[in-house]
PDB file of C-alpha atoms in Angstrom:
ATOM      1  CA  LYS H   1     -34.487 -33.384 -62.439  1.00 53.00           C
ATOM      2  CA  GLU H   2     -34.840 -29.635 -62.799  1.00 76.00           C
ATOM      3  CA  ALA H   3     -38.019 -27.586 -62.513  1.00 82.00           C
ATOM      4  CA  GLU H   4     -38.845 -23.892 -62.832  1.00 86.00           C
ATOM      5  CA  TYR H   5     -41.596 -22.068 -60.961  1.00 89.00           C
ATOM      6  CA  GLN H   6     -43.263 -18.699 -60.523  1.00 93.00           C
ATOM      7  CA  LEU H   7     -44.698 -17.470 -57.244  1.00 94.00           C
ATOM      8  CA  HIS H   8     -47.600 -15.005 -57.138  1.00 97.00           C
ATOM      9  CA  PHE H   9     -48.155 -12.832 -54.067  1.00 97.00           C
ATOM     10  CA  GLN H  10     -51.561 -11.254 -53.422  1.00 97.00           C
ATOM     11  CA  LYS H  11     -53.056  -9.315 -50.531  1.00 97.00           C
ATOM     12  CA  GLU H  12     -56.142  -7.129 -50.456  1.00 97.00           C
ATOM     13  CA  GLY H  13     -55.261  -3.479 -50.924  1.00 96.00           C
ATOM     14  CA  TYR H  14     -51.776  -4.279 -52.230  1.00 97.00           C
ATOM     15  CA  ILE H  15     -50.255  -4.612 -55.682  1.00 97.00           C
ATOM     16  CA  GLU H  16     -49.803  -8.206 -56.845  1.00 97.00           C
ATOM     17  CA  GLU H  17     -46.188  -9.300 -57.272  1.00 98.00           C
ATOM     18  CA  ILE H  18     -44.660 -12.169 -59.238  1.00 97.00           C
ATOM     19  CA  LEU H  19     -41.345 -13.851 -58.475  1.00 96.00           C
ATOM     20  CA  TYR H  20     -40.000 -15.327 -61.717  1.00 95.00           C
ATOM     21  CA  GLY H  21     -37.443 -17.992 -62.549  1.00 90.00           C
ATOM     22  CA  ILE H  22     -37.326 -20.138 -59.398  1.00 87.00           C
ATOM     23  CA  GLU H  23     -35.164 -23.084 -60.398  1.00 80.00           C
ATOM     24  CA  ALA H  24     -34.924 -26.298 -58.393  1.00 74.00           C
ATOM     25  CA  ASP H  25     -32.986 -29.520 -58.935  1.00 72.00           C
ATOM     26  CA  VAL H  26     -31.795 -32.483 -56.924  1.00 68.00           C
ATOM     27  CA  SER H  27     -28.460 -30.809 -56.049  1.00 62.00           C
ATOM     28  CA  GLU H  28     -30.177 -28.111 -54.004  1.00 61.00           C
ATOM     29  CA  VAL H  29     -29.787 -28.342 -50.228  1.00 53.00           C
ATOM     30  CA  SER H  30     -32.421 -25.647 -49.793  1.00 62.00           C
ATOM     31  CA  LEU H  31     -33.930 -22.789 -51.753  1.00 69.00           C
ATOM     32  CA  SER H  32     -33.578 -19.231 -50.461  1.00 82.00           C
ATOM     33  CA  GLN H  33     -35.289 -16.723 -52.699  1.00 88.00           C
ATOM     34  CA  GLU H  34     -35.110 -12.975 -52.880  1.00 91.00           C
ATOM     35  CA  GLU H  35     -37.303 -11.056 -50.473  1.00 91.00           C
ATOM     36  CA  VAL H  36     -40.548  -9.916 -52.102  1.00 95.00           C
ATOM     37  CA  ARG H  37     -42.096  -6.696 -50.824  1.00 95.00           C
ATOM     38  CA  LEU H  38     -45.693  -5.566 -51.358  1.00 96.00           C
ATOM     39  CA  SER H  39     -46.716  -1.967 -51.937  1.00 96.00           C
ATOM     40  CA  CYS H  40     -50.127  -0.457 -51.285  1.00 95.00           C
ATOM     41  CA  LYS H  41     -52.161   0.180 -54.409  1.00 96.00           C
ATOM     42  CA  ASP H  42     -51.121   3.554 -55.772  1.00 95.00           C
ATOM     43  CA  GLU H  43     -51.301   4.846 -59.357  1.00 94.00           C
ATOM     44  CA  ASN H  44     -48.871   7.729 -58.821  1.00 97.00           C
ATOM     45  CA  GLU H  45     -45.369   7.697 -60.295  1.00 97.00           C
ATOM     46  CA  TYR H  46     -42.253   8.263 -58.204  1.00 97.00           C
ATOM     47  CA  ASP H  47     -38.762   9.281 -59.251  1.00 97.00           C
ATOM     48  CA  CYS H  48     -36.248   6.435 -58.891  1.00 98.00           C
ATOM     49  CA  GLU H  49     -32.513   7.126 -58.862  1.00 98.00           C
ATOM     50  CA  LEU H  50     -30.206   4.534 -60.416  1.00 98.00           C
ATOM     51  CA  THR H  51     -26.414   4.653 -60.061  1.00 98.00           C
ATOM     52  CA  PHE H  52     -23.918   2.414 -61.859  1.00 98.00           C
ATOM     53  CA  TYR H  53     -20.520   1.265 -60.596  1.00 98.00           C
ATOM     54  CA  ASP H  54     -17.681  -1.051 -61.545  1.00 98.00           C
ATOM     55  CA  ALA H  55     -17.632  -4.033 -59.146  1.00 98.00           C
ATOM     56  CA  LEU H  56     -13.897  -4.642 -59.687  1.00 97.00           C
ATOM     57  CA  ASN H  57     -12.100  -1.327 -60.024  1.00 96.00           C
ATOM     58  CA  LYS H  58     -12.002   1.465 -57.474  1.00 94.00           C
ATOM     59  CA  SER H  59     -12.445   5.115 -58.388  1.00 94.00           C
ATOM     60  CA  SER H  60      -9.268   7.058 -59.148  1.00 90.00           C
ATOM     61  CA  ASP H  61     -10.336   9.740 -56.663  1.00 88.00           C
ATOM     62  CA  GLY H  62     -10.433   7.147 -53.866  1.00 81.00           C
ATOM     63  CA  ASN H  63     -14.152   7.651 -53.316  1.00 87.00           C
ATOM     64  CA  GLY H  64     -15.734   4.226 -53.687  1.00 91.00           C
ATOM     65  CA  MET H  65     -15.898   2.211 -56.890  1.00 97.00           C
ATOM     66  CA  ASP H  66     -15.335   3.495 -60.417  1.00 97.00           C
ATOM     67  CA  ARG H  67     -18.466   5.090 -61.877  1.00 97.00           C
ATOM     68  CA  LEU H  68     -19.896   3.808 -65.146  1.00 97.00           C
ATOM     69  CA  ASP H  69     -21.591   5.992 -67.734  1.00 95.00           C
ATOM     70  CA  GLU H  70     -23.203   5.176 -71.092  1.00 95.00           C
ATOM     71  CA  SER H  71     -25.206   2.247 -69.724  1.00 97.00           C
ATOM     72  CA  MET H  72     -28.238   0.700 -71.404  1.00 98.00           C
ATOM     73  CA  VAL H  73     -31.059   0.126 -68.929  1.00 98.00           C
ATOM     74  CA  ILE H  74     -34.071  -2.173 -69.331  1.00 98.00           C
ATOM     75  CA  ILE H  75     -36.690  -2.284 -66.564  1.00 98.00           C
ATOM     76  CA  ARG H  76     -39.358  -4.999 -66.327  1.00 98.00           C
ATOM     77  CA  ARG H  77     -42.220  -5.410 -63.881  1.00 98.00           C
ATOM     78  CA  GLY H  78     -41.787  -8.184 -61.284  1.00 98.00           C
ATOM     79  CA  VAL H  79     -38.929  -9.868 -59.438  1.00 97.00           C
ATOM     80  CA  ASN H  80     -36.215 -11.650 -61.453  1.00 96.00           C
ATOM     81  CA  ASN H  81     -38.118 -10.940 -64.671  1.00 97.00           C
ATOM     82  CA  ARG H  82     -35.596 -11.100 -67.515  1.00 96.00           C
ATOM     83  CA  THR H  83     -37.736 -11.734 -70.568  1.00 94.00           C
ATOM     84  CA  SER H  84     -41.077  -9.886 -70.664  1.00 95.00           C
ATOM     85  CA  GLU H  85     -41.900  -6.568 -72.303  1.00 97.00           C
ATOM     86  CA  PRO H  86     -40.001  -3.664 -70.674  1.00 98.00           C
ATOM     87  CA  VAL H  87     -41.752  -0.772 -68.968  1.00 98.00           C
ATOM     88  CA  PHE H  88     -38.627   1.314 -69.621  1.00 98.00           C
ATOM     89  CA  GLN H  89     -35.705   1.005 -72.010  1.00 98.00           C
ATOM     90  CA  GLY H  90     -33.073   3.629 -72.684  1.00 97.00           C
ATOM     91  CA  LEU H  91     -29.482   4.826 -72.474  1.00 97.00           C
ATOM     92  CA  VAL H  92     -28.292   6.518 -69.275  1.00 96.00           C
ATOM     93  CA  SER H  93     -25.524   8.871 -70.394  1.00 94.00           C
ATOM     94  CA  GLY H  94     -24.056   9.603 -66.950  1.00 95.00           C
ATOM     95  CA  TYR H  95     -23.339   7.220 -64.106  1.00 97.00           C
ATOM     96  CA  ARG H  96     -26.585   8.300 -62.438  1.00 97.00           C
ATOM     97  CA  GLY H  97     -30.050   8.461 -63.946  1.00 96.00           C
ATOM     98  CA  SER H  98     -33.655   8.953 -62.874  1.00 97.00           C
ATOM     99  CA  VAL H  99     -36.724   6.995 -63.986  1.00 97.00           C
ATOM    100  CA  SER H 100     -40.362   7.549 -62.972  1.00 97.00           C
ATOM    101  CA  LEU H 101     -42.218   4.362 -62.006  1.00 98.00           C
ATOM    102  CA  THR H 102     -45.449   3.397 -60.298  1.00 97.00           C
ATOM    103  CA  PRO H 103     -45.133   1.444 -57.007  1.00 97.00           C
ATOM    104  CA  GLY H 104     -44.144  -2.208 -57.031  1.00 97.00           C
ATOM    105  CA  MET H 105     -41.128  -4.411 -57.650  1.00 98.00           C
ATOM    106  CA  TYR H 106     -39.042  -4.245 -60.801  1.00 98.00           C
ATOM    107  CA  THR H 107     -36.075  -6.010 -62.380  1.00 98.00           C
ATOM    108  CA  VAL H 108     -33.406  -3.607 -63.621  1.00 98.00           C
ATOM    109  CA  GLN H 109     -31.111  -4.958 -66.355  1.00 98.00           C
ATOM    110  CA  MET H 110     -27.926  -2.969 -66.964  1.00 98.00           C
ATOM    111  CA  SER H 111     -25.798  -3.543 -70.098  1.00 98.00           C
ATOM    112  CA  ARG H 112     -22.557  -1.852 -71.128  1.00 97.00           C
ATOM    113  CA  ASP H 113     -19.742  -2.582 -73.565  1.00 97.00           C
ATOM    114  CA  GLY H 114     -17.000  -4.588 -71.877  1.00 97.00           C
ATOM    115  CA  TYR H 115     -19.222  -5.638 -68.945  1.00 98.00           C
ATOM    116  CA  MET H 116     -21.487  -8.537 -68.042  1.00 97.00           C
ATOM    117  CA  ASP H 117     -25.220  -7.881 -68.017  1.00 98.00           C
ATOM    118  CA  THR H 118     -26.339  -7.294 -64.437  1.00 97.00           C
ATOM    119  CA  TYR H 119     -29.827  -7.862 -62.982  1.00 97.00           C
ATOM    120  CA  SER H 120     -30.969  -6.097 -59.809  1.00 97.00           C
ATOM    121  CA  SER H 121     -34.299  -5.663 -58.023  1.00 97.00           C
ATOM    122  CA  LEU H 122     -35.851  -2.287 -57.286  1.00 97.00           C
ATOM    123  CA  PHE H 123     -38.748  -1.732 -54.891  1.00 97.00           C
ATOM    124  CA  VAL H 124     -40.757   1.435 -55.534  1.00 97.00           C
ATOM    125  CA  SER H 125     -43.232   2.921 -53.075  1.00 96.00           C
ATOM    126  CA  ARG H 126     -44.381   6.210 -51.605  1.00 93.00           C
ATOM    127  CA  GLU H 127     -42.541   5.503 -48.338  1.00 91.00           C
ATOM    128  CA  THR H 128     -39.097   4.354 -49.558  1.00 90.00           C
ATOM    129  CA  GLY H 129     -36.143   6.200 -51.051  1.00 89.00           C
ATOM    130  CA  ASN H 130     -36.511   4.436 -54.422  1.00 96.00           C
ATOM    131  CA  GLU H 131     -32.763   4.247 -54.982  1.00 96.00           C
ATOM    132  CA  LEU H 132     -30.683   1.463 -56.495  1.00 97.00           C
ATOM    133  CA  ALA H 133     -26.909   1.030 -56.838  1.00 97.00           C
ATOM    134  CA  VAL H 134     -25.881  -1.424 -59.566  1.00 98.00           C
ATOM    135  CA  TYR H 135     -22.410  -3.025 -59.550  1.00 98.00           C
ATOM    136  CA  ALA H 136     -21.331  -4.490 -62.897  1.00 98.00           C
ATOM    137  CA  THR H 137     -18.312  -6.702 -63.483  1.00 98.00           C
ATOM    138  CA  PRO H 138     -15.974  -6.467 -66.481  1.00 98.00           C
ATOM    139  CA  LYS H 139     -16.181  -9.405 -68.865  1.00 97.00           C
ATOM    140  CA  LEU H 140     -14.222 -12.523 -67.994  1.00 97.00           C
ATOM    141  CA  LYS H 141     -11.884 -14.804 -69.906  1.00 94.00           C
ATOM    142  CA  GLU H 142     -12.490 -18.508 -70.449  1.00 92.00           C
ATOM    143  CA  ASP H 143     -12.274 -20.461 -67.158  1.00 89.00           C
ATOM    144  CA  GLU H 144     -12.488 -17.283 -65.072  1.00 95.00           C
ATOM    145  CA  TYR H 145     -15.117 -16.782 -62.376  1.00 97.00           C
ATOM    146  CA  ARG H 146     -16.025 -13.662 -60.443  1.00 98.00           C
ATOM    147  CA  ILE H 147     -18.069 -13.521 -57.234  1.00 98.00           C
ATOM    148  CA  VAL H 148     -19.736 -10.245 -56.229  1.00 98.00           C
ATOM    149  CA  LEU H 149     -21.290  -9.805 -52.772  1.00 98.00           C
ATOM    150  CA  THR H 150     -23.597  -6.859 -51.998  1.00 98.00           C
ATOM    151  CA  TRP H 151     -25.897  -6.060 -49.069  1.00 97.00           C
ATOM    152  CA  ASN H 152     -27.636  -3.203 -47.257  1.00 96.00           C
ATOM    153  CA  GLU H 153     -26.207  -0.674 -44.807  1.00 95.00           C
ATOM    154  CA  GLU H 154     -26.136  -3.034 -41.811  1.00 96.00           C
ATOM    155  CA  PRO H 155     -24.112  -4.915 -40.774  1.00 97.00           C
ATOM    156  CA  ARG H 156     -21.270  -2.648 -41.790  1.00 97.00           C
ATOM    157  CA  ASP H 157     -18.768  -5.412 -42.529  1.00 97.00           C
ATOM    158  CA  LEU H 158     -19.541  -8.656 -44.343  1.00 98.00           C
ATOM    159  CA  ASP H 159     -16.558 -10.691 -45.517  1.00 98.00           C
ATOM    160  CA  SER H 160     -16.058 -13.047 -48.469  1.00 98.00           C
ATOM    161  CA  HIS H 161     -14.133 -16.269 -47.816  1.00 97.00           C
ATOM    162  CA  LEU H 162     -13.063 -18.509 -50.706  1.00 97.00           C
ATOM    163  CA  PHE H 163     -11.507 -21.898 -49.965  1.00 96.00           C
ATOM    164  CA  ALA H 164      -9.720 -23.173 -53.070  1.00 94.00           C
ATOM    165  CA  PRO H 165      -7.806 -26.351 -53.897  1.00 89.00           C
ATOM    166  CA  THR H 166      -4.107 -25.772 -53.323  1.00 77.00           C
ATOM    167  CA  ASP H 167      -1.301 -26.543 -55.770  1.00 68.00           C
ATOM    168  CA  THR H 168       1.431 -25.254 -53.463  1.00 59.00           C
ATOM    169  CA  GLY H 169       1.092 -27.779 -50.661  1.00 54.00           C
ATOM    170  CA  GLU H 170       0.615 -24.955 -48.157  1.00 59.00           C
ATOM    171  CA  ALA H 171      -2.798 -25.171 -46.499  1.00 56.00           C
ATOM    172  CA  GLU H 172      -3.014 -21.463 -45.683  1.00 62.00           C
ATOM    173  CA  ASP H 173      -2.515 -20.525 -49.330  1.00 68.00           C
ATOM    174  CA  HIS H 174      -5.922 -21.877 -50.322  1.00 90.00           C
ATOM    175  CA  HIS H 175      -7.966 -19.511 -48.123  1.00 94.00           C
ATOM    176  CA  ILE H 176      -8.655 -16.152 -49.811  1.00 96.00           C
ATOM    177  CA  CYS H 177     -10.065 -13.476 -47.494  1.00 97.00           C
ATOM    178  CA  TYR H 178      -9.351 -10.008 -46.062  1.00 96.00           C
ATOM    179  CA  TYR H 179      -6.063 -11.027 -44.419  1.00 94.00           C
ATOM    180  CA  HIS H 180      -4.843 -13.197 -47.333  1.00 94.00           C
ATOM    181  CA  MET H 181      -6.075 -11.452 -50.465  1.00 95.00           C
ATOM    182  CA  GLU H 182      -4.154 -13.423 -53.090  1.00 94.00           C
ATOM    183  CA  ASP H 183      -2.512 -16.818 -53.399  1.00 91.00           C
ATOM    184  CA  LYS H 184       1.121 -17.197 -54.406  1.00 88.00           C
ATOM    185  CA  GLU H 185       0.319 -18.209 -57.966  1.00 86.00           C
ATOM    186  CA  GLY H 186      -2.130 -15.361 -58.502  1.00 88.00           C
ATOM    187  CA  ASP H 187      -4.991 -17.670 -59.468  1.00 92.00           C
ATOM    188  CA  HIS H 188      -7.363 -16.423 -56.739  1.00 95.00           C
ATOM    189  CA  SER H 189      -7.809 -12.934 -55.303  1.00 97.00           C
ATOM    190  CA  LEU H 190     -10.047 -10.814 -53.127  1.00 98.00           C
ATOM    191  CA  ASP H 191     -10.130  -7.690 -55.292  1.00 97.00           C
ATOM    192  CA  VAL H 192     -12.395  -5.502 -53.149  1.00 97.00           C
ATOM    193  CA  ASP H 193     -12.869  -5.662 -49.368  1.00 96.00           C
ATOM    194  CA  ASP H 194     -15.684  -3.383 -48.209  1.00 95.00           C
ATOM    195  CA  THR H 195     -16.024  -2.514 -44.512  1.00 94.00           C
ATOM    196  CA  ASP H 196     -18.674   0.228 -44.414  1.00 94.00           C
ATOM    197  CA  GLY H 197     -21.859  -1.380 -45.707  1.00 95.00           C
ATOM    198  CA  TYR H 198     -23.439  -2.157 -49.083  1.00 96.00           C
ATOM    199  CA  GLY H 199     -20.361  -3.696 -50.729  1.00 96.00           C
ATOM    200  CA  PRO H 200     -19.219  -4.803 -53.115  1.00 97.00           C
ATOM    201  CA  GLU H 201     -16.896  -7.537 -51.955  1.00 97.00           C
ATOM    202  CA  THR H 202     -15.419  -8.960 -55.146  1.00 98.00           C
ATOM    203  CA  THR H 203     -13.477 -12.209 -55.550  1.00 98.00           C
ATOM    204  CA  THR H 204     -11.888 -13.488 -58.772  1.00 98.00           C
ATOM    205  CA  ILE H 205     -10.845 -17.000 -59.762  1.00 97.00           C
ATOM    206  CA  SER H 206      -8.574 -16.429 -62.755  1.00 95.00           C
ATOM    207  CA  GLN H 207      -7.594 -20.068 -63.220  1.00 88.00           C
ATOM    208  CA  VAL H 208      -9.889 -22.829 -61.994  1.00 88.00           C
ATOM    209  CA  ARG H 209      -8.035 -25.735 -60.382  1.00 88.00           C
ATOM    210  CA  ARG H 210      -9.146 -29.335 -60.144  1.00 87.00           C
ATOM    211  CA  GLY H 211     -10.865 -30.092 -56.864  1.00 89.00           C
ATOM    212  CA  GLN H 212     -13.526 -28.556 -54.690  1.00 92.00           C
ATOM    213  CA  TYR H 213     -14.066 -24.854 -53.981  1.00 95.00           C
ATOM    214  CA  LYS H 214     -16.215 -23.497 -51.167  1.00 96.00           C
ATOM    215  CA  PHE H 215     -17.468 -19.926 -50.790  1.00 98.00           C
ATOM    216  CA  TYR H 216     -18.732 -18.435 -47.510  1.00 98.00           C
ATOM    217  CA  VAL H 217     -19.935 -15.052 -46.288  1.00 98.00           C
ATOM    218  CA  CYS H 218     -19.123 -14.065 -42.712  1.00 98.00           C
ATOM    219  CA  ASP H 219     -20.767 -11.321 -40.656  1.00 98.00           C
ATOM    220  CA  TYR H 220     -17.504  -9.906 -39.329  1.00 97.00           C
ATOM    221  CA  THR H 221     -19.265  -7.076 -37.485  1.00 97.00           C
ATOM    222  CA  ASN H 222     -21.005  -9.527 -35.166  1.00 97.00           C
ATOM    223  CA  CYS H 223     -18.395 -12.314 -35.232  1.00 95.00           C
ATOM    224  CA  SER H 224     -15.813  -9.880 -33.891  1.00 94.00           C
ATOM    225  CA  GLN H 225     -18.204  -8.993 -31.051  1.00 94.00           C
ATOM    226  CA  ASP H 226     -19.029 -12.652 -30.221  1.00 93.00           C
ATOM    227  CA  ASN H 227     -22.639 -11.976 -31.193  1.00 96.00           C
ATOM    228  CA  GLU H 228     -23.218 -15.277 -32.964  1.00 96.00           C
ATOM    229  CA  LYS H 229     -27.018 -15.137 -32.638  1.00 96.00           C
ATOM    230  CA  SER H 230     -27.339 -11.857 -34.530  1.00 97.00           C
ATOM    231  CA  ALA H 231     -29.905 -11.718 -37.343  1.00 97.00           C
ATOM    232  CA  GLN H 232     -28.359  -8.653 -39.011  1.00 98.00           C
ATOM    233  CA  MET H 233     -26.796 -10.486 -41.951  1.00 98.00           C
ATOM    234  CA  SER H 234     -29.958 -12.498 -42.500  1.00 97.00           C
ATOM    235  CA  ASP H 235     -31.970  -9.269 -42.667  1.00 96.00           C
ATOM    236  CA  SER H 236     -29.448  -7.405 -44.857  1.00 97.00           C
ATOM    237  CA  SER H 237     -30.668  -8.622 -48.289  1.00 95.00           C
ATOM    238  CA  ALA H 238     -27.140  -9.955 -48.869  1.00 97.00           C
ATOM    239  CA  THR H 239     -26.790 -11.226 -52.431  1.00 98.00           C
ATOM    240  CA  VAL H 240     -24.002 -13.205 -54.094  1.00 98.00           C
ATOM    241  CA  ARG H 241     -23.740 -13.149 -57.892  1.00 98.00           C
ATOM    242  CA  VAL H 242     -21.465 -15.637 -59.638  1.00 98.00           C
ATOM    243  CA  TYR H 243     -20.224 -14.796 -63.150  1.00 98.00           C
ATOM    244  CA  GLY H 244     -18.368 -16.845 -65.747  1.00 96.00           C
ATOM    245  CA  SER H 245     -17.092 -16.081 -69.234  1.00 95.00           C
ATOM    246  CA  GLN H 246     -20.631 -16.426 -70.648  1.00 94.00           C
ATOM    247  CA  GLY H 247     -22.230 -14.086 -68.093  1.00 96.00           C
ATOM    248  CA  LEU H 248     -24.227 -14.470 -64.890  1.00 96.00           C
ATOM    249  CA  ILE H 249     -24.217 -18.126 -63.790  1.00 95.00           C
ATOM    250  CA  GLN H 250     -26.243 -17.985 -60.592  1.00 93.00           C
ATOM    251  CA  THR H 251     -27.526 -15.599 -57.935  1.00 95.00           C
ATOM    252  CA  PHE H 252     -27.789 -16.528 -54.254  1.00 95.00           C
ATOM    253  CA  TYR H 253     -29.866 -14.762 -51.589  1.00 96.00           C
ATOM    254  CA  VAL H 254     -29.137 -14.913 -47.886  1.00 96.00           C
ATOM    255  CA  PRO H 255     -31.633 -17.043 -45.894  1.00 94.00           C
ATOM    256  CA  ALA H 256     -34.013 -14.474 -44.386  1.00 93.00           C
ATOM    257  CA  HIS H 257     -34.977 -13.820 -40.762  1.00 92.00           C
ATOM    258  CA  ARG H 258     -32.579 -16.258 -39.105  1.00 94.00           C
ATOM    259  CA  SER H 259     -29.958 -15.863 -36.413  1.00 97.00           C
ATOM    260  CA  GLY H 260     -26.413 -16.621 -37.448  1.00 97.00           C
ATOM    261  CA  VAL H 261     -23.159 -15.135 -38.696  1.00 98.00           C
ATOM    262  CA  ILE H 262     -21.806 -17.685 -41.216  1.00 98.00           C
ATOM    263  CA  TRP H 263     -23.440 -18.288 -44.597  1.00 97.00           C
ATOM    264  CA  GLU H 264     -22.124 -21.233 -46.627  1.00 96.00           C
ATOM    265  CA  VAL H 265     -23.201 -20.173 -50.103  1.00 97.00           C
ATOM    266  CA  PHE H 266     -21.957 -22.564 -52.803  1.00 95.00           C
ATOM    267  CA  GLU H 267     -19.287 -24.944 -54.054  1.00 95.00           C
ATOM    268  CA  ILE H 268     -17.554 -25.267 -57.405  1.00 94.00           C
ATOM    269  CA  ARG H 269     -16.898 -28.846 -58.502  1.00 91.00           C
ATOM    270  CA  ASP H 270     -15.573 -29.768 -61.942  1.00 86.00           C
ATOM    271  CA  GLY H 271     -16.417 -26.255 -63.102  1.00 87.00           C
ATOM    272  CA  ALA H 272     -20.060 -26.462 -61.960  1.00 91.00           C
ATOM    273  CA  VAL H 273     -21.528 -24.094 -59.363  1.00 93.00           C
ATOM    274  CA  ILE H 274     -23.369 -26.189 -56.745  1.00 91.00           C
ATOM    275  CA  PRO H 275     -25.608 -24.408 -54.196  1.00 91.00           C
ATOM    276  CA  SER H 276     -24.969 -25.053 -50.494  1.00 91.00           C
ATOM    277  CA  GLN H 277     -27.171 -22.487 -48.710  1.00 91.00           C
ATOM    278  CA  ARG H 278     -26.347 -23.551 -45.156  1.00 94.00           C
ATOM    279  CA  TYR H 279     -26.485 -21.060 -42.290  1.00 95.00           C
ATOM    280  CA  TYR H 280     -24.656 -21.241 -38.964  1.00 96.00           C
ATOM    281  CA  ASP H 281     -24.951 -19.478 -35.606  1.00 95.00           C
ATOM    282  CA  VAL H 282     -21.802 -21.083 -34.153  1.00 92.00           C
ATOM    283  CA  ILE H 283     -18.272 -19.908 -34.942  1.00 90.00           C
ATOM    284  CA  GLY H 284     -16.533 -22.728 -33.104  1.00 85.00           C
ATOM    285  CA  ASN H 285     -12.740 -22.642 -32.903  1.00 86.00           C
ATOM    286  CA  LYS H 286     -12.222 -21.252 -36.423  1.00 88.00           C
ATOM    287  CA  SER H 287     -10.206 -18.085 -35.808  1.00 89.00           C
ATOM    288  CA  TRP H 288     -10.366 -16.950 -39.428  1.00 90.00           C
ATOM    289  CA  TRP H 289     -13.960 -15.701 -39.044  1.00 94.00           C
ATOM    290  CA  ARG H 290     -12.886 -12.943 -36.648  1.00 90.00           C
ATOM    291  CA  SER H 291      -9.128 -12.407 -37.013  1.00 91.00           C
ATOM    292  CA  GLU H 292      -8.271  -8.819 -36.169  1.00 89.00           C
ATOM    293  CA  LYS H 293      -8.324  -6.244 -38.965  1.00 85.00           C
TER     294      LYS H 293
END
């Protein structure tokens, strides 16, 4: 049985915040929601800088990801708010635009021809930089999936690991990661491997096979230093967005304020995305979490 909730956050002297669209069903192991931040009451407006990038294709000048212009932007008050009346709606002609907003949390929806709609959270306050980078994925074909991982500046290197069913009979061919970026049949690929913070790390399943998929995120920065009790990844606002041919399927948020370096995010079974949301502070004898780069 599925249920949907809203959470309201109130504190004297602070602006009330609402977290929308919390979905729960019997397949959930646990629910990890996006971090909600409260801002002191303040009626002033602050300039917010938004930048838009392609999550799949790198820039031709070798400087990060390809920049996207001519994007339609809709901004709504609250966290994960995708339906209410916008506080801003307009076309951003360049890949970077500025919007003036009062303090609080907002949901930024970015739309562009040839790309999936992308939803990101923006926190505005007097004390913060009020900046947001949005990574949008090109549209997908039927039976394609794309997984986009983003996070904050630290840790510098988070890694995506996809374990797929194998049709080749070779066990190593089913593990897609930084040292094995594509299988022999070309059905699964790590398209972008980021090593200097923020992301994206982008993985594509171009042909879904029968069987079970598992997707993990590894804190390589701390795994490689045998610092298994680090809380850096947990405090990094790491977010995994899963897209299909019809658009955004599900968004996963890293469990907050916990020690650990391995995040088991979700499975795909019979074409359905099933949340896992397990978190580990033990690497064990699995060398793939920290193989040398």
